Short mmCIF file of C-alpha atoms in Angstrom, two decimals:
data_model
loop_
_atom_site.label_atom_id
_atom_site.label_comp_id
_atom_site.label_asym_id
_atom_site.label_seq_id
_atom_site.Cartn_x
_atom_site.Cartn_y
_atom_site.Cartn_z
CA UNK V 29 118.87 60.28 126.50
CA UNK V 30 120.77 60.65 129.77
CA UNK V 31 120.38 58.82 132.92
CA UNK V 32 118.24 61.75 134.58
CA UNK V 33 115.86 61.73 131.69
CA UNK V 34 115.65 57.94 131.84
CA UNK V 35 114.83 58.01 135.67
CA UNK V 36 112.48 60.92 134.94
CA UNK V 37 110.40 58.82 132.57
CA UNK V 38 110.40 56.02 135.07
CA UNK V 39 109.30 58.29 137.44
CA UNK V 40 106.30 59.54 135.31
CA UNK V 41 105.26 55.88 134.91
CA UNK V 42 105.40 55.27 138.60
CA UNK V 43 103.11 58.07 139.11
CA UNK V 44 100.49 56.69 136.62
CA UNK V 45 100.63 53.29 138.08
CA UNK V 46 100.18 54.79 141.54
CA UNK V 47 96.90 56.55 140.18
CA UNK V 48 98.12 60.14 140.59
CA UNK V 49 95.83 62.57 139.06
CA UNK V 50 96.54 64.01 135.75
CA UNK V 51 97.00 67.36 137.22
CA UNK V 52 99.49 66.03 139.74
CA UNK V 53 101.49 64.42 137.03
CA UNK V 54 101.28 67.44 134.86
CA UNK V 55 102.46 69.65 137.51
CA UNK V 56 105.35 67.26 138.88
CA UNK V 57 106.36 66.70 135.11
CA UNK V 58 106.70 70.50 134.51
CA UNK V 59 108.60 71.16 137.20
CA UNK V 60 111.19 68.17 137.08
CA UNK V 61 111.45 69.00 132.99
CA UNK V 62 112.49 72.57 134.33
CA UNK V 63 115.16 70.99 136.44
CA UNK V 64 116.40 68.78 133.59
CA UNK V 65 116.65 71.99 131.26
CA UNK V 66 118.90 73.31 134.11
CA UNK V 67 120.99 70.16 134.08
CA UNK V 68 121.34 70.23 130.31
CA UNK V 69 122.53 73.99 130.54
CA UNK V 70 124.84 72.89 132.96
CA UNK V 71 125.90 69.58 131.18
CA UNK V 72 124.97 67.39 133.79
CA UNK V 73 123.36 64.03 132.76
CA UNK V 74 124.33 61.43 135.22
CA UNK V 75 122.51 61.06 138.58
CA UNK V 76 125.61 60.88 140.65
CA UNK V 77 126.43 64.50 139.62
CA UNK V 78 123.57 65.90 141.29
CA UNK V 79 124.75 66.65 144.70
CA UNK V 80 123.87 69.42 147.40
CA UNK V 81 126.19 71.90 145.92
CA UNK V 82 124.58 71.40 142.58
CA UNK V 83 121.06 71.86 143.96
CA UNK V 84 122.08 74.97 145.61
CA UNK V 85 123.15 76.41 142.37
CA UNK V 86 119.65 75.46 140.80
CA UNK V 87 117.95 77.03 143.82
CA UNK V 88 119.85 80.22 143.39
CA UNK V 89 118.79 79.95 139.71
CA UNK V 90 114.97 79.67 140.34
CA UNK V 91 115.13 82.57 142.74
CA UNK V 92 117.14 84.75 140.19
CA UNK V 93 114.75 83.48 137.30
CA UNK V 94 112.70 86.27 135.46
CA UNK V 95 109.66 85.73 133.29
CA UNK V 96 109.23 87.25 129.97
CA UNK V 97 107.59 90.25 131.67
CA UNK V 98 110.38 90.79 134.10
CA UNK V 99 108.57 89.34 137.30
CA UNK V 100 110.35 86.65 139.20
CA UNK V 101 108.69 83.48 140.25
CA UNK V 102 106.04 83.61 142.88
CA UNK V 103 107.25 81.75 146.17
CA UNK V 104 104.34 79.39 145.72
CA UNK V 105 105.77 78.34 142.21
CA UNK V 106 109.21 78.00 143.59
CA UNK V 107 108.00 76.03 146.20
CA UNK V 108 106.47 73.68 143.74
CA UNK V 109 109.57 73.20 141.73
CA UNK V 110 111.27 72.02 144.79
CA UNK V 111 108.84 69.84 146.24
CA UNK V 112 108.45 68.06 142.82
CA UNK V 113 112.14 67.62 142.92
CA UNK V 114 111.96 66.27 146.32
CA UNK V 115 109.47 63.70 145.69
CA UNK V 116 111.41 62.64 142.59
CA UNK V 117 114.88 62.06 144.71
CA UNK V 118 112.58 60.17 147.35
CA UNK V 119 111.43 57.93 144.50
CA UNK V 120 115.02 57.55 143.46
CA UNK V 121 115.82 56.45 146.95
CA UNK V 122 112.87 53.95 147.30
CA UNK V 123 114.36 52.29 144.27
CA UNK V 124 117.68 52.15 145.46
CA UNK V 125 119.13 54.54 142.77
CA UNK V 126 120.23 57.07 145.30
CA UNK V 127 121.51 56.59 148.90
CA UNK V 128 120.57 59.94 150.10
CA UNK V 129 117.90 62.60 149.18
CA UNK V 130 120.11 65.71 148.36
CA UNK V 131 116.97 67.77 148.62
CA UNK V 132 116.55 66.87 152.56
CA UNK V 133 119.35 69.65 153.33
CA UNK V 134 117.31 72.55 151.45
CA UNK V 135 114.52 74.15 153.48
CA UNK V 136 111.57 75.15 151.39
CA UNK V 137 110.50 78.67 151.49
CA UNK V 138 107.32 79.12 153.73
CA UNK V 139 103.88 79.62 152.14
CA UNK V 140 102.87 83.12 151.74
CA UNK V 141 99.76 83.86 154.04
CA UNK V 142 97.42 85.91 152.48
CA UNK V 143 94.63 87.84 154.43
CA UNK V 144 91.16 88.04 153.22
CA UNK V 145 90.40 91.57 151.74
CA UNK V 146 87.71 93.34 153.98
CA UNK V 147 84.28 92.48 152.68
CA UNK V 148 82.19 94.76 155.01
CA UNK V 149 82.69 98.49 155.84
CA UNK V 150 82.27 99.43 159.47
CA UNK V 151 78.91 100.78 158.91
CA UNK V 152 77.76 97.63 157.26
CA UNK V 153 79.01 95.71 160.36
CA UNK V 154 76.86 97.95 162.78
CA UNK V 155 73.98 97.33 160.62
CA UNK V 156 74.20 93.58 160.77
CA UNK V 157 75.02 93.64 164.42
CA UNK V 158 71.58 95.63 164.91
CA UNK V 159 69.47 93.04 163.04
CA UNK V 160 68.76 90.65 165.86
CA UNK V 161 66.22 91.42 168.32
CA UNK V 162 68.04 91.30 171.44
CA UNK V 163 64.84 91.54 173.83
CA UNK V 164 64.40 88.06 173.02
CA UNK V 165 66.76 84.88 173.81
CA UNK V 166 67.11 83.86 170.41
CA UNK V 167 67.96 87.22 169.10
CA UNK V 168 70.60 87.69 172.11
CA UNK V 169 72.14 84.18 170.93
CA UNK V 170 72.11 85.16 167.23
CA UNK V 171 73.93 88.72 168.04
CA UNK V 172 76.43 86.80 170.30
CA UNK V 173 77.16 84.44 167.37
CA UNK V 174 77.54 87.27 164.89
CA UNK V 175 79.93 89.17 167.37
CA UNK V 176 81.90 85.96 167.76
CA UNK V 177 82.21 85.45 163.73
CA UNK V 178 83.16 89.02 163.40
CA UNK V 179 85.74 89.37 166.17
CA UNK V 180 87.39 86.12 165.38
CA UNK V 181 87.46 86.64 161.87
CA UNK V 182 85.56 83.61 160.83
CA UNK V 183 84.09 83.24 157.58
#
């Protein structure tokens, strides 16, 4: 077992001692194992061989990777890989095994913003806005609230 794998196992023990959830440990473990597989392919087993250029080649590898069906990894998955690696290197720095975090120089891709799908048709919106009795104060208030919710996109 190389130095990187040894530190990885220590990191997993650390996460368990700090009471991280099983899901978090599982996710971090999988993401870092993916990095360790890349290191094995590149014949890198020592911690001091992991530098900024090496990490940049790993990031290019993640971006170029294709699943069995030919699709590339989602931005969320790529981001998860890199965040897990950043946390791993932060752990190594805290335990004086690294002087700097080589992931600090790499920017993470931004989260994708997904707009909610339209739920109501225009006709349905008009019907809902006509429900409150606007001849009464409570009806005016309710209509104003419905219009506010609709016009601002609040859910």
